CSV table of C-alpha atoms in Angstrom, one decimal:
chain,number,residue,atom,x,y,z
A,278,MET,CA,-1.5,-14.7,1.8
A,279,SER,CA,-2.0,-17.1,-1.1
A,280,ASN,CA,-5.8,-17.4,-0.6
A,281,ALA,CA,-6.3,-13.6,-0.1
A,282,ARG,CA,-9.3,-13.6,-2.5
A,283,ALA,CA,-10.8,-16.9,-1.4
A,284,THR,CA,-13.1,-15.6,1.3
A,285,HIS,CA,-14.2,-12.4,3.1
A,286,LEU,CA,-12.3,-13.6,6.1
A,287,SER,CA,-9.1,-13.8,4.0
A,288,ARG,CA,-9.8,-10.3,2.7
A,289,ARG,CA,-10.2,-9.0,6.3
A,290,GLY,CA,-7.0,-10.9,7.1
A,291,ILE,CA,-5.0,-9.0,4.5
A,292,LEU,CA,-6.6,-5.7,5.5
A,293,ALA,CA,-5.9,-6.3,9.1
A,294,ALA,CA,-2.4,-7.7,8.7
A,295,GLY,CA,-1.5,-5.1,6.1
A,296,GLY,CA,0.3,-7.5,4.0
A,297,ALA,CA,-1.2,-6.1,3.4
A,298,LEU,CA,-0.1,-0.4,-2.1
A,299,GLY,CA,-8.0,7.9,-15.2
A,300,LEU,CA,-6.4,11.1,-16.4
A,301,GLY,CA,-4.8,10.5,-19.8
A,302,ALA,CA,-1.4,10.1,-21.2
A,303,VAL,CA,1.9,10.3,-19.3
A,304,LEU,CA,2.9,13.8,-18.1
A,305,ALA,CA,5.7,14.2,-20.6
A,306,ALA,CA,3.4,13.4,-23.5
A,307,CYS,CA,0.4,15.4,-22.4
A,308,GLY,CA,1.3,18.5,-24.4
A,309,ASP,CA,1.9,20.7,-21.4
A,310,ASP,CA,5.3,22.2,-22.0
A,311,ASP,CA,5.6,23.5,-18.5
A,312,ALA,CA,5.1,20.0,-17.1
A,313,LYS,CA,7.8,18.5,-19.3
A,314,SER,CA,11.2,17.8,-17.8
A,315,SER,CA,13.9,19.9,-19.4
A,316,GLY,CA,16.1,18.0,-21.8
A,317,SER,CA,13.8,14.9,-22.0
A,318,ASP,CA,11.5,15.9,-24.9
A,319,LYS,CA,13.3,14.0,-27.6
A,320,GLU,CA,13.7,10.9,-25.5
A,321,THR,CA,10.0,11.0,-24.5
A,322,ALA,CA,8.8,11.5,-28.1
A,323,ALA,CA,10.9,8.5,-29.2
A,324,ALA,CA,9.6,6.4,-26.3
A,325,LYS,CA,6.0,7.3,-27.1
A,326,SER,CA,6.3,6.3,-30.7
A,327,GLY,CA,8.3,3.2,-30.0
A,328,PRO,CA,7.4,-0.2,-28.4
A,329,TRP,CA,6.9,-0.5,-24.7
A,330,THR,CA,7.7,-3.5,-22.5
A,331,PHE,CA,7.9,-4.1,-18.8
A,332,LYS,CA,8.7,-7.3,-17.0
A,333,ASP,CA,6.6,-7.5,-13.8
A,334,ASP,CA,7.1,-9.4,-10.6
A,335,ARG,CA,5.4,-12.5,-11.9
A,336,GLY,CA,8.1,-12.7,-14.6
A,337,THR,CA,5.4,-11.7,-17.1
A,338,THR,CA,6.4,-9.2,-19.8
A,339,ALA,CA,3.7,-6.7,-20.7
A,340,LYS,CA,4.1,-5.3,-24.2
A,341,ALA,CA,2.5,-2.5,-26.2
A,342,ASP,CA,3.3,-0.7,-29.5
A,343,LYS,CA,3.8,2.5,-27.6
A,344,ILE,CA,3.9,3.8,-24.0
A,345,PRO,CA,0.5,3.1,-22.5
A,346,ALA,CA,-1.7,6.2,-22.4
A,347,ASN,CA,-4.9,4.8,-21.1
A,348,ILE,CA,-3.7,3.4,-17.8
A,349,VAL,CA,-6.1,1.6,-15.4
A,350,SER,CA,-4.7,0.8,-12.0
A,351,PHE,CA,-5.4,-0.1,-8.4
A,352,ILE,CA,-6.0,3.1,-6.5
A,353,GLY,CA,-2.8,2.8,-4.5
A,354,VAL,CA,-0.8,2.3,-7.6
A,355,ALA,CA,-2.5,5.2,-9.3
A,356,ALA,CA,-1.6,7.4,-6.3
A,357,ALA,CA,2.0,6.3,-6.5
A,358,LEU,CA,2.3,6.9,-10.3
A,359,HIS,CA,0.6,10.3,-9.8
A,360,ASP,CA,3.5,11.3,-7.6
A,361,TYR,CA,5.8,10.5,-10.5
A,362,GLY,CA,3.7,12.5,-13.0
A,363,ILE,CA,2.0,9.5,-14.5
A,364,GLU,CA,-1.8,9.6,-14.5
A,365,SER,CA,-4.3,6.8,-14.6
A,366,LYS,CA,-7.5,7.1,-16.6
A,367,GLY,CA,-9.4,4.5,-14.5
A,368,VAL,CA,-9.0,3.2,-11.0
A,369,PHE,CA,-10.3,0.4,-8.8
A,370,GLY,CA,-10.1,-0.3,-5.1
A,371,PRO,CA,-11.1,2.0,-2.2
A,372,THR,CA,-11.2,5.4,-3.9
A,373,LYS,CA,-14.3,7.4,-2.7
A,374,LEU,CA,-15.8,7.6,0.8
A,375,LYS,CA,-19.5,7.8,1.4
A,376,ASP,CA,-19.3,11.6,1.8
A,377,GLY,CA,-17.6,11.9,-1.6
A,378,LYS,CA,-14.1,12.6,-0.2
A,379,ALA,CA,-11.1,10.7,-1.3
A,380,ASP,CA,-10.1,7.5,0.5
A,381,VAL,CA,-6.7,7.6,2.3
A,382,GLN,CA,-5.4,5.2,-0.4
A,383,ALA,CA,-6.0,7.8,-3.1
A,384,GLY,CA,-3.1,9.9,-1.9
A,385,ASP,CA,-3.0,13.2,-3.7
A,386,LEU,CA,-5.1,12.1,-6.7
A,387,ASP,CA,-8.0,14.3,-7.7
A,388,ILE,CA,-10.6,11.5,-7.8
A,389,SER,CA,-13.1,13.6,-9.7
A,390,LYS,CA,-10.8,13.2,-12.7
A,391,VAL,CA,-10.7,9.4,-12.8
A,392,THR,CA,-13.2,6.8,-13.8
A,393,ILE,CA,-13.9,4.6,-10.8
A,394,ILE,CA,-14.6,1.1,-12.1
A,395,GLY,CA,-14.8,-0.5,-8.6
A,396,ASN,CA,-14.8,1.1,-5.2
A,397,GLU,CA,-15.0,-2.0,-3.0
A,398,TRP,CA,-13.7,-5.5,-2.8
A,399,GLY,CA,-15.3,-7.6,-5.5
A,400,GLN,CA,-16.4,-4.6,-7.6
A,401,PHE,CA,-14.9,-4.3,-11.1
A,402,ASN,CA,-17.2,-3.0,-13.8
A,403,ILE,CA,-15.9,-4.7,-17.0
A,404,GLU,CA,-18.1,-2.5,-19.3
A,405,LYS,CA,-16.6,0.7,-17.8
A,406,TYR,CA,-13.2,-0.8,-18.0
A,407,ALA,CA,-13.5,-1.8,-21.7
A,408,ALA,CA,-15.0,1.6,-22.5
A,409,LEU,CA,-11.7,3.2,-21.4
A,410,SER,CA,-9.9,1.3,-24.1
A,411,PRO,CA,-7.2,0.4,-21.6
A,412,ASP,CA,-3.6,0.0,-22.7
A,413,VAL,CA,-2.5,-1.6,-19.4
A,414,LEU,CA,-3.9,-2.8,-16.1
A,415,ILE,CA,-1.6,-2.3,-13.1
A,416,THR,CA,-2.0,-3.5,-9.5
A,417,THR,CA,0.0,-4.9,-6.6
A,418,MET,CA,0.3,-8.5,-5.4
A,419,PHE,CA,0.1,-9.8,-1.8
A,420,ASP,CA,0.9,-13.5,-2.3
A,421,SER,CA,3.5,-15.7,-3.9
A,422,ALA,CA,1.0,-17.0,-6.5
A,423,GLY,CA,0.8,-13.6,-8.3
A,424,THR,CA,-2.8,-12.9,-7.5
A,425,LEU,CA,-3.7,-9.4,-8.9
A,426,TRP,CA,-4.9,-7.3,-6.0
A,427,TYR,CA,-8.5,-6.2,-6.2
A,428,VAL,CA,-9.0,-7.9,-9.6
A,429,PRO,CA,-11.9,-10.3,-8.8
A,430,GLU,CA,-10.9,-13.9,-9.4
A,431,GLU,CA,-14.4,-14.8,-10.7
A,432,SER,CA,-14.2,-12.3,-13.5
A,433,LYS,CA,-10.4,-12.2,-14.0
A,434,LYS,CA,-10.6,-14.0,-17.4
A,435,LYS,CA,-13.2,-11.6,-18.8
A,436,ILE,CA,-11.2,-8.6,-17.5
A,437,LEU,CA,-8.0,-9.8,-19.1
A,438,ALA,CA,-9.9,-10.8,-22.3
A,439,VAL,CA,-10.5,-7.1,-22.9
A,440,GLY,CA,-6.9,-7.2,-24.3
A,441,ALA,CA,-4.8,-4.9,-22.1
A,442,PRO,CA,-1.7,-6.5,-20.7
A,443,SER,CA,-1.5,-6.7,-16.9
A,444,VAL,CA,1.3,-5.7,-14.6
A,445,GLY,CA,1.7,-6.9,-11.0
A,446,ILE,CA,4.1,-5.3,-8.5
A,447,SER,CA,4.8,-7.6,-5.5
A,448,VAL,CA,4.6,-6.3,-2.0
A,449,TYR,CA,4.7,-9.8,-0.5
A,450,ASP,CA,7.4,-11.0,1.9
A,451,ILE,CA,9.9,-8.3,0.8
A,452,GLN,CA,11.2,-5.1,2.4
A,453,LEU,CA,9.7,-1.8,1.4
A,454,PRO,CA,12.7,-0.4,-0.6
A,455,THR,CA,12.2,-3.2,-3.2
A,456,PRO,CA,8.6,-2.4,-4.3
A,457,LEU,CA,9.5,1.3,-4.1
A,458,ALA,CA,12.3,0.8,-6.6
A,459,ARG,CA,10.1,-1.4,-8.8
A,460,MET,CA,7.3,1.3,-8.9
A,461,LEU,CA,9.9,3.9,-9.8
A,462,GLU,CA,11.2,1.6,-12.5
A,463,LEU,CA,7.6,1.2,-13.8
A,464,ALA,CA,7.0,4.9,-13.7
A,465,LYS,CA,10.2,5.5,-15.7
A,466,SER,CA,9.1,3.0,-18.4
A,467,LEU,CA,5.8,4.9,-18.6
A,468,GLY,CA,7.6,8.2,-19.3
A,469,ALA,CA,8.4,9.6,-15.9
A,470,ASP,CA,11.6,11.7,-15.5
A,471,THR,CA,13.0,9.8,-12.6
A,472,SER,CA,16.0,12.1,-12.3
A,473,SER,CA,13.9,15.2,-11.6
A,474,ALA,CA,14.7,17.3,-8.7
A,475,THR,CA,11.4,16.5,-7.0
A,476,ILE,CA,11.9,12.7,-7.2
A,477,THR,CA,15.5,13.0,-6.2
A,478,ALA,CA,14.6,15.0,-3.1
A,479,ALA,CA,11.8,12.6,-2.2
A,480,LYS,CA,14.2,9.6,-2.4
A,481,LYS,CA,16.7,11.5,-0.3
A,482,ARG,CA,14.0,12.3,2.3
A,483,PHE,CA,13.2,8.5,2.4
A,484,GLU,CA,16.8,7.5,2.9
A,485,ASP,CA,17.2,10.2,5.7
A,486,ALA,CA,14.0,8.9,7.3
A,487,ALA,CA,15.3,5.4,7.3
A,488,ALA,CA,18.5,6.5,8.9
A,489,ARG,CA,16.5,8.4,11.6
A,490,LEU,CA,14.4,5.3,12.3
A,491,ARG,CA,17.4,3.1,12.6
A,492,ALA,CA,19.0,5.6,15.1
A,493,ALA,CA,15.8,5.9,17.1
A,494,ALA,CA,15.4,2.1,17.3
A,495,LYS,CA,19.0,1.7,18.4
A,496,ALA,CA,18.7,4.4,21.0
A,497,LYS,CA,15.5,2.8,22.5
A,498,PRO,CA,15.7,-0.9,21.9
A,499,ASP,CA,13.3,-1.7,24.7
A,500,ILE,CA,10.4,0.2,23.2
A,501,LYS,CA,8.0,-2.5,21.8
A,502,VAL,CA,5.8,-1.7,18.9
A,503,LEU,CA,2.5,-3.5,18.1
A,504,ALA,CA,0.9,-3.3,14.7
A,505,GLY,CA,-2.9,-3.7,15.0
A,506,SER,CA,-6.2,-3.3,13.3
A,507,ALA,CA,-9.7,-3.0,14.7
A,508,SER,CA,-13.0,-4.5,13.6
A,509,GLN,CA,-16.2,-4.8,15.5
A,510,ASP,CA,-15.5,-8.2,17.0
A,511,ILE,CA,-11.8,-8.8,16.5
A,512,PHE,CA,-8.5,-7.0,17.2
A,513,TYR,CA,-5.8,-8.2,14.8
A,514,VAL,CA,-2.2,-8.3,15.8
A,515,SER,CA,0.2,-8.4,12.8
A,516,GLY,CA,3.3,-10.4,12.7
A,517,SER,CA,6.3,-8.5,11.2
A,518,ASN,CA,6.9,-11.0,8.5
A,519,LEU,CA,5.3,-10.9,5.0
A,520,SER,CA,4.3,-7.2,5.2
A,521,ALA,CA,6.7,-5.0,3.2
A,522,ASP,CA,6.6,-2.1,5.6
A,523,LEU,CA,6.9,-4.1,8.9
A,524,GLU,CA,9.7,-6.2,7.5
A,525,TYR,CA,11.7,-3.1,6.6
A,526,TYR,CA,11.1,-1.5,10.0
A,527,LYS,CA,12.2,-4.6,11.7
A,528,ALA,CA,15.4,-4.7,9.6
A,529,LEU,CA,16.0,-1.1,10.7
A,530,GLY,CA,15.9,-2.4,14.3
A,531,VAL,CA,12.3,-1.7,15.4
A,532,ASN,CA,11.3,-4.1,18.3
A,533,PHE,CA,7.9,-5.5,17.3
A,534,VAL,CA,5.5,-7.6,19.2
A,535,GLU,CA,5.6,-11.0,17.5
A,536,PRO,CA,2.7,-13.4,17.9
A,537,PRO,CA,3.9,-17.0,17.8
A,538,ALA,CA,3.9,-18.9,14.6
A,539,SER,CA,1.1,-21.1,15.9
A,540,ALA,CA,-1.1,-18.1,16.4
A,541,LEU,CA,-0.4,-16.8,12.9
A,542,LYS,CA,-0.9,-20.2,11.2
A,543,ALA,CA,-4.6,-19.8,10.6
A,544,SER,CA,-4.0,-16.6,8.6
A,545,GLY,CA,-1.1,-17.9,6.6
A,546,GLY,CA,1.4,-16.1,8.7
A,547,TRP,CA,-0.1,-12.6,8.6
A,548,PHE,CA,-1.9,-11.9,11.9
A,549,GLU,CA,-3.4,-13.2,15.1
A,550,ASN,CA,-7.1,-12.8,16.0
A,551,LEU,CA,-7.8,-11.5,19.5
A,552,SER,CA,-11.2,-10.9,21.1
A,553,TRP,CA,-11.5,-7.5,22.7
A,554,GLU,CA,-11.5,-9.1,26.1
A,555,ASN,CA,-7.9,-10.4,25.3
A,556,VAL,CA,-6.6,-7.2,23.6
A,557,ASP,CA,-4.1,-6.8,26.4
A,558,LYS,CA,-2.5,-10.2,25.6
A,559,TYR,CA,0.7,-8.4,24.5
A,560,GLY,CA,2.5,-5.6,26.2
A,561,ALA,CA,3.3,-2.7,23.9
A,562,ASP,CA,4.7,0.8,24.3
A,563,ILE,CA,3.6,2.0,20.9
A,564,ILE,CA,0.6,0.8,18.9
A,565,MET,CA,0.5,1.3,15.1
A,566,MET,CA,-3.2,1.2,14.0
A,567,ASP,CA,-4.5,0.5,10.5
A,568,ASN,CA,-5.7,3.8,9.1
A,569,ARG,CA,-7.7,2.5,6.2
A,570,THR,CA,-11.4,2.9,6.0
A,571,SER,CA,-11.9,-0.8,6.2
A,572,ALA,CA,-10.7,-0.6,9.9
A,573,ILE,CA,-12.3,1.0,12.9
A,574,GLN,CA,-10.2,4.0,13.8
A,575,PRO,CA,-8.8,4.5,17.3
A,576,ALA,CA,-11.0,7.5,18.1
A,577,ASP,CA,-14.1,5.3,17.4
A,578,ILE,CA,-13.1,2.3,19.4
A,579,THR,CA,-15.5,2.1,22.4
A,580,GLU,CA,-14.2,-1.1,24.0
A,581,GLY,CA,-13.1,-0.4,27.6
A,582,THR,CA,-10.3,-2.9,27.3
A,583,TRP,CA,-8.8,-0.9,24.5
A,584,LYS,CA,-8.9,2.3,26.5
A,585,LYS,CA,-7.1,0.7,29.4
A,586,LEU,CA,-4.1,-0.3,27.4
A,587,PRO,CA,-1.0,1.5,28.7
A,588,ALA,CA,0.0,2.7,25.2
A,589,VAL,CA,-3.4,4.1,24.6
A,590,LYS,CA,-3.5,5.8,28.0
A,591,ALA,CA,-0.1,7.3,27.3
A,592,GLY,CA,-1.2,8.6,23.9
A,593,GLN,CA,1.4,6.5,22.1
A,594,VAL,CA,-0.8,5.4,19.3
A,595,ILE,CA,0.1,6.3,15.7
A,596,ALA,CA,-1.4,5.5,12.2
A,597,ARG,CA,-0.2,2.9,9.8
A,598,ASN,CA,-1.2,2.2,6.3
A,599,PRO,CA,-0.7,-1.5,5.7
A,600,GLU,CA,-0.9,-0.8,2.0
A,601,PRO,CA,1.7,2.0,1.6
A,602,ILE,CA,1.5,4.2,-1.5
A,603,LEU,CA,4.6,3.1,-3.2
A,604,SER,CA,6.3,6.5,-3.9
A,605,TYR,CA,9.2,7.9,-1.9
A,606,ALA,CA,7.2,11.0,-1.2
A,607,LYS,CA,4.4,9.0,0.5
A,608,CYS,CA,6.6,6.5,2.3
A,609,ALA,CA,9.2,8.9,3.8
A,610,PRO,CA,6.6,10.3,6.3
A,611,LEU,CA,5.7,6.8,7.5
A,612,LEU,CA,9.3,6.2,8.6
A,613,GLU,CA,9.5,9.7,10.1
A,614,ASP,CA,6.3,9.3,12.1
A,615,LEU,CA,7.5,5.9,13.5
A,616,ALA,CA,10.9,7.4,14.3
A,617,LYS,CA,9.3,10.3,16.1
A,618,ALA,CA,7.0,8.0,18.1
A,619,ILE,CA,10.0,5.9,19.2
A,620,GLU,CA,12.1,9.0,20.0
A,621,ASN,CA,9.3,10.4,22.2
A,622,ALA,CA,8.0,7.1,23.7
A,623,LYS,CA,7.9,6.3,27.3
A,624,LYS,CA,8.3,2.7,28.5
A,625,VAL,CA,4.8,1.8,29.6
A,626,SER,CA,4.6,-2.0,29.0
């Protein structure tokens, strides 16, 4: 969505549609011999002392004299890099809940060990950012214009003027394996041992999950899946285009509810707004609901029209993170959960 940052409504649109995904140096350079990958010490030492470059999805090449140690990244990116052994010193985006617990987008990060320079949309403390002496700023992009996700447009120039190069990984109008591969490539450039047994196993699990989802969709082609998100006044129904996860699931054969182009036009193709009175506009056998804290969760929806939906009554509602954490370890369960839901689903629409 090219104007994702223009207004609060646009932000909600991305959040609903799912076009919306602080700890020091890279793992291999942190001095913990047990954490280093065997056989990679010499390579890592050479890379650490040598120049670093990475061409991002804007076509921009980020450069540094050595591998970045002080990494500042969007929380979902930090979570993905963490899975590859690369730690961020600072993070921005939904990180900490009001009760102090980690947001779902933080993955397995220990958020007590990162500096949070912004926890909500529009928040980005430039003073805190500069104090970290950042070597690189990394985030995702949800439009074709290369807008850096959760980097406020109004302060972008000041943020970039701090001097750290920026890296953007696109998750716009592509299938999930592409940004997954790009994040792995980025992690490798930052010192990750991408041939480790852990990463190899995670990638194999993802591939197996994809095969399982393809088989489930083929076995039950009539099962219709709706991707939704709830707010106080509006129920959002996502189209399957533009979102990296939904595009991939569709390519694997999942039968999605598809709002017409005319209904998606106002949001730039991402989603259709429905009032709660019209939440039953589309028949669905499975409903995937936005599990981020920006959305009302299924258990908290009080609307009677929601409770009457056949998929809800049948207990065929599952979670979806429209901003997947881009590591194979985090994305494999997403495919497994959808495959299981389709395998067990009854036709209720």
